[in-house]
Coordinates of N, CA, C and O in Angstrom, one line a residue:
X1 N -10.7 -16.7 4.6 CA -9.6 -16.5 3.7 C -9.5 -15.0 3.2 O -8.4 -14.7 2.8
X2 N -10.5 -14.1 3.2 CA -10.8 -12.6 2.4 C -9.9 -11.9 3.6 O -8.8 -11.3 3.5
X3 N -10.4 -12.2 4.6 CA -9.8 -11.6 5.5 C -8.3 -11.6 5.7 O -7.6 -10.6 5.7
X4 N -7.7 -12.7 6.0 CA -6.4 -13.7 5.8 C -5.8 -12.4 4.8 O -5.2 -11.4 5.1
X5 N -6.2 -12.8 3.8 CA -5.6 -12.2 2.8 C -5.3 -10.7 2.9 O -4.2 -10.2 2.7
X6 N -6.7 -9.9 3.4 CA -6.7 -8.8 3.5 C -5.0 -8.4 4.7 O -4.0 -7.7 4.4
X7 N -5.3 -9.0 5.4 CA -4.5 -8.7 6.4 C -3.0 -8.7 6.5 O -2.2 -8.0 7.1
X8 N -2.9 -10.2 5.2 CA -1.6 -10.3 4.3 C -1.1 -8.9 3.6 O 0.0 -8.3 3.6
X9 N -2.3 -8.8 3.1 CA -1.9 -7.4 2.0 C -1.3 -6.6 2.8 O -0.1 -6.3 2.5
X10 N -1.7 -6.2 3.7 CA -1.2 -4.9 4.5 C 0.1 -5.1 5.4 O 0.8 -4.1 5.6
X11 N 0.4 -6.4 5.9 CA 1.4 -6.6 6.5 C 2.6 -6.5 5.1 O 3.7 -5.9 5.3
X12 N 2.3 -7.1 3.9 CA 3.2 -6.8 2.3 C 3.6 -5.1 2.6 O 4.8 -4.8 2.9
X13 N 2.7 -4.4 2.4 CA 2.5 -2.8 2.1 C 3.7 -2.7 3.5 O 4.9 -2.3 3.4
X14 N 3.1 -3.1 4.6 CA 4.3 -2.4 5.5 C 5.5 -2.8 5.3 O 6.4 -2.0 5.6
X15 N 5.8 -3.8 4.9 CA 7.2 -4.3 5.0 C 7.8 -3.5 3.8 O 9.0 -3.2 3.8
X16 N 6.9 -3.1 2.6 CA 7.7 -2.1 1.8 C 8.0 -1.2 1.7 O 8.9 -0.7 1.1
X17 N 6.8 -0.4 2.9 CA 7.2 1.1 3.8 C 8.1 0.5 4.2 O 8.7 0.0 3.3
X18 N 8.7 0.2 5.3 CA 9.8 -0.2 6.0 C 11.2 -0.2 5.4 O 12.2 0.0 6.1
X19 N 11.3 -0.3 3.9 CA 12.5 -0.8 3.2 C 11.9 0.5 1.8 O 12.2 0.3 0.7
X20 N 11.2 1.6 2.3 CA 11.1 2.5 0.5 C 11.3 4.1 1.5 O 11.0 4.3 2.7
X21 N 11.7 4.6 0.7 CA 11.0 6.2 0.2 C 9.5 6.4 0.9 O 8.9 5.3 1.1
X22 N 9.0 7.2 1.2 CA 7.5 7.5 0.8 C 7.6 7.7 -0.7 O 8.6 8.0 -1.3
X23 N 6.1 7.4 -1.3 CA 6.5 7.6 -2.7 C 5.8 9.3 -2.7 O 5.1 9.9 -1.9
X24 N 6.5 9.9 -4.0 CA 6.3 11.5 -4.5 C 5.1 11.6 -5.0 O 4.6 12.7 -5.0
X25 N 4.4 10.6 -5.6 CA 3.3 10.7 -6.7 C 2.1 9.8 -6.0 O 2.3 8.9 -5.2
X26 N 0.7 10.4 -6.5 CA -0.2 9.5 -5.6 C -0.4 8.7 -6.7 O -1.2 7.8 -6.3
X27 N 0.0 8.4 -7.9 CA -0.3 7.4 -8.4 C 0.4 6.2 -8.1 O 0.0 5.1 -8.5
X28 N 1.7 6.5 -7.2 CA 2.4 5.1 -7.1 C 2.2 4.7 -5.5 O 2.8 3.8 -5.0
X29 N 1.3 5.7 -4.9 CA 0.8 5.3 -3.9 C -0.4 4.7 -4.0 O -0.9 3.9 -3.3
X30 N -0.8 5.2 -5.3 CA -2.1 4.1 -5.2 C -1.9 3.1 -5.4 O -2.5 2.3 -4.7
X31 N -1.1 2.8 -6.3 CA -0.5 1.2 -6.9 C -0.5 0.3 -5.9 O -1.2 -0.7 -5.7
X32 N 0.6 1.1 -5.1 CA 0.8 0.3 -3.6 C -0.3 -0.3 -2.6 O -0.2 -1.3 -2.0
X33 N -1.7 0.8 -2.6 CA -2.6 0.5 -2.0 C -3.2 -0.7 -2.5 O -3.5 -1.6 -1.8
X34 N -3.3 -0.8 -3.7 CA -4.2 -1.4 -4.7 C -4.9 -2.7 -3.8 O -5.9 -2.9 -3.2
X35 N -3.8 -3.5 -3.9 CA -4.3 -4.9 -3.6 C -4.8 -4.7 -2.4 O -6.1 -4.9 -2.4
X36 N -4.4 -4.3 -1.2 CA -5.5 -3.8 0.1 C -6.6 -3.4 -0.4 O -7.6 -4.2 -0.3
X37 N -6.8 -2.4 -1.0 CA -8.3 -2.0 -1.3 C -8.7 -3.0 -2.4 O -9.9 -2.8 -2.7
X38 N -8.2 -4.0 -2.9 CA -9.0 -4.8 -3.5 C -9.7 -6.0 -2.4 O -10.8 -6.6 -2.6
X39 N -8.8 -6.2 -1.3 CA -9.3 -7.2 -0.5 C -10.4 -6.4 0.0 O -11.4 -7.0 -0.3
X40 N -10.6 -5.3 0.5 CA -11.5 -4.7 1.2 C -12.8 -4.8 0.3 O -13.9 -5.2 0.8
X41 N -12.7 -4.5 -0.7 CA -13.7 -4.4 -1.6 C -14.0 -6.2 -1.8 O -15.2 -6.3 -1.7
X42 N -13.7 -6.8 -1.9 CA -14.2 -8.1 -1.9 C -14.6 -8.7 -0.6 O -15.3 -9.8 -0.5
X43 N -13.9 -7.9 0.7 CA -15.2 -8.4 1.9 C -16.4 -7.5 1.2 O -17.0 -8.0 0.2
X44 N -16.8 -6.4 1.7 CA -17.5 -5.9 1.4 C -18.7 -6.3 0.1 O -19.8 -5.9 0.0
X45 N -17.9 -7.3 -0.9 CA -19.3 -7.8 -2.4 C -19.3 -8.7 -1.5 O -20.5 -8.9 -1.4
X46 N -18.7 -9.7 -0.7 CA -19.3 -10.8 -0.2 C -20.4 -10.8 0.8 O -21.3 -11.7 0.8
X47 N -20.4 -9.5 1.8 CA -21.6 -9.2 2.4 C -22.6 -9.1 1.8 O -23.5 -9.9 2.2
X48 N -22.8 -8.1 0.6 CA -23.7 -7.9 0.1 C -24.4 -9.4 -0.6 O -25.5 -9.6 -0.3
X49 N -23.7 -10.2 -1.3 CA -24.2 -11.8 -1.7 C -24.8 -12.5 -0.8 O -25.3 -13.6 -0.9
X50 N -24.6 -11.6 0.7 CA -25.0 -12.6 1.7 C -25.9 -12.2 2.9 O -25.7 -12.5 4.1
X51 N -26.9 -11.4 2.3 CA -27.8 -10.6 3.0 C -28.3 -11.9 3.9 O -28.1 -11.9 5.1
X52 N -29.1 -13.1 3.3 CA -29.8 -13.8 3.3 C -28.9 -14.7 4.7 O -29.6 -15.2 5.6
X53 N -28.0 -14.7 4.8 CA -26.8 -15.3 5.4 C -27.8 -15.7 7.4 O -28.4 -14.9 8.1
X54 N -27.6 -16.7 7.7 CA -27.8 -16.8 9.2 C -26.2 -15.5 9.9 O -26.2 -15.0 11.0
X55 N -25.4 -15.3 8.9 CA -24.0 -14.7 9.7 C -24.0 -13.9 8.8 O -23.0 -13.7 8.0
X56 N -25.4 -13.4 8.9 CA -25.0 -11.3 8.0 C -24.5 -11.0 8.7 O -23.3 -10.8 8.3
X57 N -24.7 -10.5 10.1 CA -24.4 -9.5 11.6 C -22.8 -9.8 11.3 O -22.2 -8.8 10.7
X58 N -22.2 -10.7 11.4 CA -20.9 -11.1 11.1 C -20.3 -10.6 10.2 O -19.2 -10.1 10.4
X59 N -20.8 -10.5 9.3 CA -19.8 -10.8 8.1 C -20.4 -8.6 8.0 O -19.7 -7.8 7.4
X60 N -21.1 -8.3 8.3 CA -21.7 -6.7 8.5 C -20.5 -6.3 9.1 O -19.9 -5.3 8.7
X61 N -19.9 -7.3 10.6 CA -19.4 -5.9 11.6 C -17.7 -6.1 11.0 O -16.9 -5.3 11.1
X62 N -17.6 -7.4 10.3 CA -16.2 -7.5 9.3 C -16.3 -6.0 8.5 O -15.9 -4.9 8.7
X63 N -17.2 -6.6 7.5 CA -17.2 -5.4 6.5 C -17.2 -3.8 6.9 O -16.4 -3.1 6.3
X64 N -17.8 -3.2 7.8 CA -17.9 -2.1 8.3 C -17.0 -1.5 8.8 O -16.8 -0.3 8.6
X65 N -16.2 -2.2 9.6 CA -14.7 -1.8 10.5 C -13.5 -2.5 9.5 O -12.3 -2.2 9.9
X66 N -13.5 -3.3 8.4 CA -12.3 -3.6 7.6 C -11.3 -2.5 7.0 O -10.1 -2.4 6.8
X67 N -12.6 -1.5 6.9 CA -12.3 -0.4 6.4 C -10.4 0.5 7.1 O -9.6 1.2 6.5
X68 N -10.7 0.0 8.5 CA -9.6 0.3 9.4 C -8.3 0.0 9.0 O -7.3 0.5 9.6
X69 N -8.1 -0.9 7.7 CA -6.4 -0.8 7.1 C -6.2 -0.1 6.3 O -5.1 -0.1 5.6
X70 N -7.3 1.1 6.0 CA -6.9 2.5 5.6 C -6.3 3.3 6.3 O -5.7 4.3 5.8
X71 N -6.1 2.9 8.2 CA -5.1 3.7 8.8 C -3.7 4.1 7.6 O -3.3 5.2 7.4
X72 N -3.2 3.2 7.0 CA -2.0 3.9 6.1 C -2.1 5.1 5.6 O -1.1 5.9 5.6
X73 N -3.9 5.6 5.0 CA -3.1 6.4 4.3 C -3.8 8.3 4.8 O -4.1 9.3 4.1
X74 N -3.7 7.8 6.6 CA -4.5 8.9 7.1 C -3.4 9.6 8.3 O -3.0 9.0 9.3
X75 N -3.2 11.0 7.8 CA -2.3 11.8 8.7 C -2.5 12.9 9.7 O -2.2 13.5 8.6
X76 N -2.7 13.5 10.3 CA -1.8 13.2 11.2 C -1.6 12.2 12.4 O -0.6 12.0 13.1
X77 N -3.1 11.7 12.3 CA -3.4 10.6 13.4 C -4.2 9.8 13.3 O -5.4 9.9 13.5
X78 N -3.2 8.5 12.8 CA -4.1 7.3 12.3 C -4.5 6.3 13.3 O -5.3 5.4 13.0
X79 N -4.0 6.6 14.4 CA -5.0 5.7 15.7 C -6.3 5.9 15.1 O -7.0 5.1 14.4
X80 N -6.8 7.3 15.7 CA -8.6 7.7 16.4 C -9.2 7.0 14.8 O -10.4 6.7 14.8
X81 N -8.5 6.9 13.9 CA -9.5 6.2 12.4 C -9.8 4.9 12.9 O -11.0 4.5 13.0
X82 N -8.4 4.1 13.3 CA -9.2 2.8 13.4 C -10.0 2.9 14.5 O -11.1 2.7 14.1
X83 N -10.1 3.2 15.9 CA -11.2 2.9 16.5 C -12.8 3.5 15.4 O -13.9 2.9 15.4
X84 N -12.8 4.6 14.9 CA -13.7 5.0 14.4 C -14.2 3.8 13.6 O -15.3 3.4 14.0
X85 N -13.7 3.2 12.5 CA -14.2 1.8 11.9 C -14.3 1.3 13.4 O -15.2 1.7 14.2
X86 N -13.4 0.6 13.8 CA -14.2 -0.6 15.3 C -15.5 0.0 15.4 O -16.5 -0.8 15.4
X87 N -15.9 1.2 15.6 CA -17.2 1.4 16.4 C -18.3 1.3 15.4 O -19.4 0.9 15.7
X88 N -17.6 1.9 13.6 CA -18.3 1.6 12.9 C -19.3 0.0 12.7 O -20.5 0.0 12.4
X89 N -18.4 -1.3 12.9 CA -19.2 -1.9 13.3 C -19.4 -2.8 14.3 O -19.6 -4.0 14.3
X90 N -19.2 -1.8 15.5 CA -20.0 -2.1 17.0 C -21.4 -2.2 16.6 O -21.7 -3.2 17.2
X91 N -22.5 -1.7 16.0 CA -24.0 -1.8 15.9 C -23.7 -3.4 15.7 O -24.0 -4.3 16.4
X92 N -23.0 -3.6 14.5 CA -23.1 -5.3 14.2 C -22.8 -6.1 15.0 O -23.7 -6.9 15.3
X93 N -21.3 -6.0 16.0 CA -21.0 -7.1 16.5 C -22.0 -6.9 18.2 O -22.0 -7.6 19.2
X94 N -22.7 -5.7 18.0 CA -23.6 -6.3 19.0 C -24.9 -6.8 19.0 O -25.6 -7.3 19.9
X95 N -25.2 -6.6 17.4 CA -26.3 -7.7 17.1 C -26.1 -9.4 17.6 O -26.8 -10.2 18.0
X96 N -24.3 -9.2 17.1 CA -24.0 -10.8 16.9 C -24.6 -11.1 18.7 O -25.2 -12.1 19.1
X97 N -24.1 -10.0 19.3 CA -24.1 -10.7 21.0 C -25.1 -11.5 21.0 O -25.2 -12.7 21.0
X98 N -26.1 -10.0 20.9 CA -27.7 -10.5 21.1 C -28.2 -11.6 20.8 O -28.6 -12.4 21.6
X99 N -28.4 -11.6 19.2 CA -28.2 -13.1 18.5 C -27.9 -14.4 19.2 O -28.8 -15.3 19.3
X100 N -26.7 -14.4 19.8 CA -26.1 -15.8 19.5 C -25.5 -15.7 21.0 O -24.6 -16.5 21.1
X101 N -25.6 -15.1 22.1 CA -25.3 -14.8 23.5 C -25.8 -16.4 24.7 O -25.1 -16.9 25.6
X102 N -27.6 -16.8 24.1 CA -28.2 -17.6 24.9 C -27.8 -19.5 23.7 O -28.0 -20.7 24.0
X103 N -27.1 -18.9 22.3 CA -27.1 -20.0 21.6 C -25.9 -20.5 21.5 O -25.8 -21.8 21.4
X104 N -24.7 -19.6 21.5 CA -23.4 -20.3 21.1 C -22.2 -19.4 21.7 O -22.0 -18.5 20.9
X105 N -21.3 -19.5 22.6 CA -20.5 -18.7 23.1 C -19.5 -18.8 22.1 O -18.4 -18.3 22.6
X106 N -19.2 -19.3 20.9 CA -18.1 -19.6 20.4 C -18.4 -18.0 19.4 O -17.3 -17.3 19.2
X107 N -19.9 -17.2 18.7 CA -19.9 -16.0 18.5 C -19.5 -15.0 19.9 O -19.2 -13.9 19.6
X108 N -19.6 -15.3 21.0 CA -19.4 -14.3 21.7 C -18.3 -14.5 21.9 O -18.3 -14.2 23.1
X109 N -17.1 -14.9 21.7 CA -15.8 -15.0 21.3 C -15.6 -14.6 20.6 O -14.7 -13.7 20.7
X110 N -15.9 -14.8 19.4 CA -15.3 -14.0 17.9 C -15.6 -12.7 18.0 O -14.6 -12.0 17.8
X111 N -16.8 -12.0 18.4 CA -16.7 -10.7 18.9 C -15.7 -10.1 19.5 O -15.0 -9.2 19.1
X112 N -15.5 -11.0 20.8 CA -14.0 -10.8 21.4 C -13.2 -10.5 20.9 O -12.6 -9.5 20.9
X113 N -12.9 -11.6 20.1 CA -11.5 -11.5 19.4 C -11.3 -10.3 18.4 O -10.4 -9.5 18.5
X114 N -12.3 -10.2 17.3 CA -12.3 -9.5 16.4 C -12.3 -7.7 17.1 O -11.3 -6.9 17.1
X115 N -13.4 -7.4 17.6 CA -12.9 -6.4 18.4 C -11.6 -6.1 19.2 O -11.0 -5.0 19.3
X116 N -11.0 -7.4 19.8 CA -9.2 -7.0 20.4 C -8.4 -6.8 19.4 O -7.7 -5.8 19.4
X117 N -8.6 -8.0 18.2 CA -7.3 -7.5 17.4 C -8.0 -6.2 16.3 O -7.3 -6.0 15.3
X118 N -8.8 -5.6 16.3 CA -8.6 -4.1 16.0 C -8.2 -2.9 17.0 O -7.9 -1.7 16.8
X119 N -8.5 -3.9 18.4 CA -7.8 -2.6 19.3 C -6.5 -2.2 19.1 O -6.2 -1.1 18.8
X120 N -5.5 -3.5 19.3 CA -4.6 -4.2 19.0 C -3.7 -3.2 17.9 O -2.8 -2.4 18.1
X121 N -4.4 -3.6 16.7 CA -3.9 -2.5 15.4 C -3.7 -0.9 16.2 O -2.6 -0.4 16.5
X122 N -5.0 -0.4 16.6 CA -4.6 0.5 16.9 C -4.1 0.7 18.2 O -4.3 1.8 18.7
X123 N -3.5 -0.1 18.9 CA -2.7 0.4 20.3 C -0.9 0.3 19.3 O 0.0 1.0 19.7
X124 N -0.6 -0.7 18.1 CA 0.1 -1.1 17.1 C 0.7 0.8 16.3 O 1.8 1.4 16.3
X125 N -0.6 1.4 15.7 CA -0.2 2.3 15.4 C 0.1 3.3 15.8 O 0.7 4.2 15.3
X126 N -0.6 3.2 17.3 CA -0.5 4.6 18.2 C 0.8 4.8 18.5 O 1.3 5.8 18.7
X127 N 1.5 3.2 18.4 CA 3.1 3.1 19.4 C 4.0 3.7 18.1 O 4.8 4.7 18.4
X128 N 4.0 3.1 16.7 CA 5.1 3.2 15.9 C 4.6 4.1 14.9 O 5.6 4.5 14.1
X129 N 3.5 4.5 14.6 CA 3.1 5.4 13.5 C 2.1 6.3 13.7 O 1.1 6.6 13.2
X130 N 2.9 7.0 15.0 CA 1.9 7.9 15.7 C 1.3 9.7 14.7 O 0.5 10.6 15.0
X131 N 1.9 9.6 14.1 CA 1.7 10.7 12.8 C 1.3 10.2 11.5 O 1.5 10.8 10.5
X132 N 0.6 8.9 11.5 CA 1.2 8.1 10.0 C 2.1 7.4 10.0 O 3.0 7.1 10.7
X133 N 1.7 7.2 8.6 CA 2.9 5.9 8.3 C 3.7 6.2 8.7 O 3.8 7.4 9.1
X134 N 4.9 5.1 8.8 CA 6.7 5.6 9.0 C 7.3 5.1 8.2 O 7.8 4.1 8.5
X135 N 7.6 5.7 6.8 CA 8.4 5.3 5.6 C 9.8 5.3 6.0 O 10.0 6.0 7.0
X136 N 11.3 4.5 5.1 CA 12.3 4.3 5.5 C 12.7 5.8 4.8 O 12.8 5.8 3.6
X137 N 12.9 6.7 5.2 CA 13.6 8.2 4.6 C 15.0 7.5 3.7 O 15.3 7.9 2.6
X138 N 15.8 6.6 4.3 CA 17.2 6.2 3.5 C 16.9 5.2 2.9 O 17.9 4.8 2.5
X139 N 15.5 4.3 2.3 CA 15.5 3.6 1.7 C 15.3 3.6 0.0 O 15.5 4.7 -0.5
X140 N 15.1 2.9 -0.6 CA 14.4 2.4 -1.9 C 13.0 3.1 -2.6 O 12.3 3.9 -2.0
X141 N 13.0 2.8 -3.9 CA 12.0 3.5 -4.7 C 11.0 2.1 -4.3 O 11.4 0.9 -4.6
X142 N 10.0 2.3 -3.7 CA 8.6 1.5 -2.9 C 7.8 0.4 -4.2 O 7.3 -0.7 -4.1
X143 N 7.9 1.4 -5.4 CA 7.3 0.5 -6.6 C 8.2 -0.5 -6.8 O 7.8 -1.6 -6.4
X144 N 9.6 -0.4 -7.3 CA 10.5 -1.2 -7.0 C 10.4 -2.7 -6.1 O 10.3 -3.9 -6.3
X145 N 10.4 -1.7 -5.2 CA 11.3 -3.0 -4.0 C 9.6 -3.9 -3.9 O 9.7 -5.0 -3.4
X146 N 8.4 -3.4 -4.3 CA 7.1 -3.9 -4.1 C 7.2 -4.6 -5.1 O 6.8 -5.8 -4.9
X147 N 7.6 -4.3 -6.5 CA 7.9 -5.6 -7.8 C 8.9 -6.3 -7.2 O 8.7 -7.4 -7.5
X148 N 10.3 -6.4 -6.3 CA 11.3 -7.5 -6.0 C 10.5 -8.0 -5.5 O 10.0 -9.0 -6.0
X149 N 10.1 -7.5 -4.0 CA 9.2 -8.3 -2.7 C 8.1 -9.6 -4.0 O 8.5 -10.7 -4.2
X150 N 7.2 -9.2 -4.6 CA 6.2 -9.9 -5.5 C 7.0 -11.2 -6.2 O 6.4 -12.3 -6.4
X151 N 8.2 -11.0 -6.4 CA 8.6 -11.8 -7.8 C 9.5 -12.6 -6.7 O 9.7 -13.8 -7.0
X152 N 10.1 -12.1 -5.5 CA 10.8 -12.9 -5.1 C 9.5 -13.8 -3.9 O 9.6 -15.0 -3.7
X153 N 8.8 -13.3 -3.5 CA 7.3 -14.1 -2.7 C 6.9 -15.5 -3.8 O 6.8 -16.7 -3.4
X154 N 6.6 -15.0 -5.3 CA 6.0 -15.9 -6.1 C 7.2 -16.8 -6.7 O 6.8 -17.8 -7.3
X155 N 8.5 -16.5 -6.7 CA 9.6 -17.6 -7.2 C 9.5 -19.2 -5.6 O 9.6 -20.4 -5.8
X156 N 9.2 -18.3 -4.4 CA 9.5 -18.8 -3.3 C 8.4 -20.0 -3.5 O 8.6 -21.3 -3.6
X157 N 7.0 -19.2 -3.7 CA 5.5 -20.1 -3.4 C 5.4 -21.5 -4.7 O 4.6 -22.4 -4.9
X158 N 6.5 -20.9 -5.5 CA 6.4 -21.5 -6.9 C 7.2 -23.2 -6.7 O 6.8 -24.4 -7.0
X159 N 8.3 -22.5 -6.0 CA 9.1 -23.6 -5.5 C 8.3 -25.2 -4.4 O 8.2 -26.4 -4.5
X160 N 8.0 -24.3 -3.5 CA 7.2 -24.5 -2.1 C 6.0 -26.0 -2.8 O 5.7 -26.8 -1.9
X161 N 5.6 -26.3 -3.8 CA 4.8 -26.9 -3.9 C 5.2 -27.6 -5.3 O 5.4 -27.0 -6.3
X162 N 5.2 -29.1 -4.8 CA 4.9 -30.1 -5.9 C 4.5 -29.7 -7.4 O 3.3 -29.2 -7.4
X163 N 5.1 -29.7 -8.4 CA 4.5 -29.4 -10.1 C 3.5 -30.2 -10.4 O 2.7 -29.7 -11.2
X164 N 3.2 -31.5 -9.8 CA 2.7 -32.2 -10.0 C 1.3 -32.9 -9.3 O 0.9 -34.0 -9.5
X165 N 0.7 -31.8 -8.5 CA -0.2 -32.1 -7.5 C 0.4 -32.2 -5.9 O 1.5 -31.7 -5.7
X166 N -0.2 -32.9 -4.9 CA 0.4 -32.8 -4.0 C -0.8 -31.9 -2.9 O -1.9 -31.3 -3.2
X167 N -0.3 -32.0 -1.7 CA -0.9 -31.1 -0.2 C -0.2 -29.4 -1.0 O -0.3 -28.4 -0.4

């Protein structure tokens, strides 16, 4: 779910580049970052709670390369970052191999996978945000349209579910 979420955050952040301004001030770029770097920062305390973990290696080569949805806020070329996190934690997901190679192929799939979809991002950024971000130049003030996007998300999710309990 940390992840889920993380992932949410950053798909939010783009869709507001997409429809804002770059913003003028790094404070309202930080704003914007915020909740990204809060999901990152909560993989990252969950590792640490889970040294002891049979899926430290795991939850290590997460934490290590999550770092990679900082591509936003790196210019002139935010591809070579993300592979730099992926490799960041290649040591991990090749413990996982080692590990769990003769015990369970369902980790030597999630390596797979997790390693593709950060290639993925970065073959993603290399195509559309090959200098950085790509903010809308004719759009909206970003803090803005990031408070409608929020209020109109949580009117939606508010609707979406029973008052009363329920799935």
């Amino acid at each position: 779910d940390m992840l889920k979420k993380a992932l949410k955050a950053q798909q939010k952040f783009l869709i507001i580049a997409s429809k804002s301004k770059q913003p003028t001030s790094d404070t309202d770029f930080a704003i914007l970052l915020k909740e990204m770097g809060e999901c990152v920062d909560e993989i990252t305390s969950y590792r640490e709670k889970n040294r002891r973990s049979e899926f430290f290696n795991h939850l290590s080569a997460v934490s290590e390369s999550i770092a990679a949805l900082g591509w936003v806020t790196v210019t002139p070329a935010p591809a070579p970052f993300i592979l730099e996190m992926n490799n960041a934690g290649q040591f991990y997901t090749n413990r996982v191999l080692k590990d769990w190679k003769e015990k369970s192929k369902v980790h030597v799939e999630w390596v797979k996978a997790w390693v593709e979809s950060l290639g993925q991002l970065q073959l993603y950024v290399k195509e559309h945000h090959t200098t950085g971000l790509t903010w809308n130049k004719s759009g909206g003030n970003a803090i803005e349209i990031s408070k409608d996007d929020l209020s109109t998300s949580n009117s939606s999710n508010s609707t979406a579910r029973p008052a009363t309990g329920g799935p």
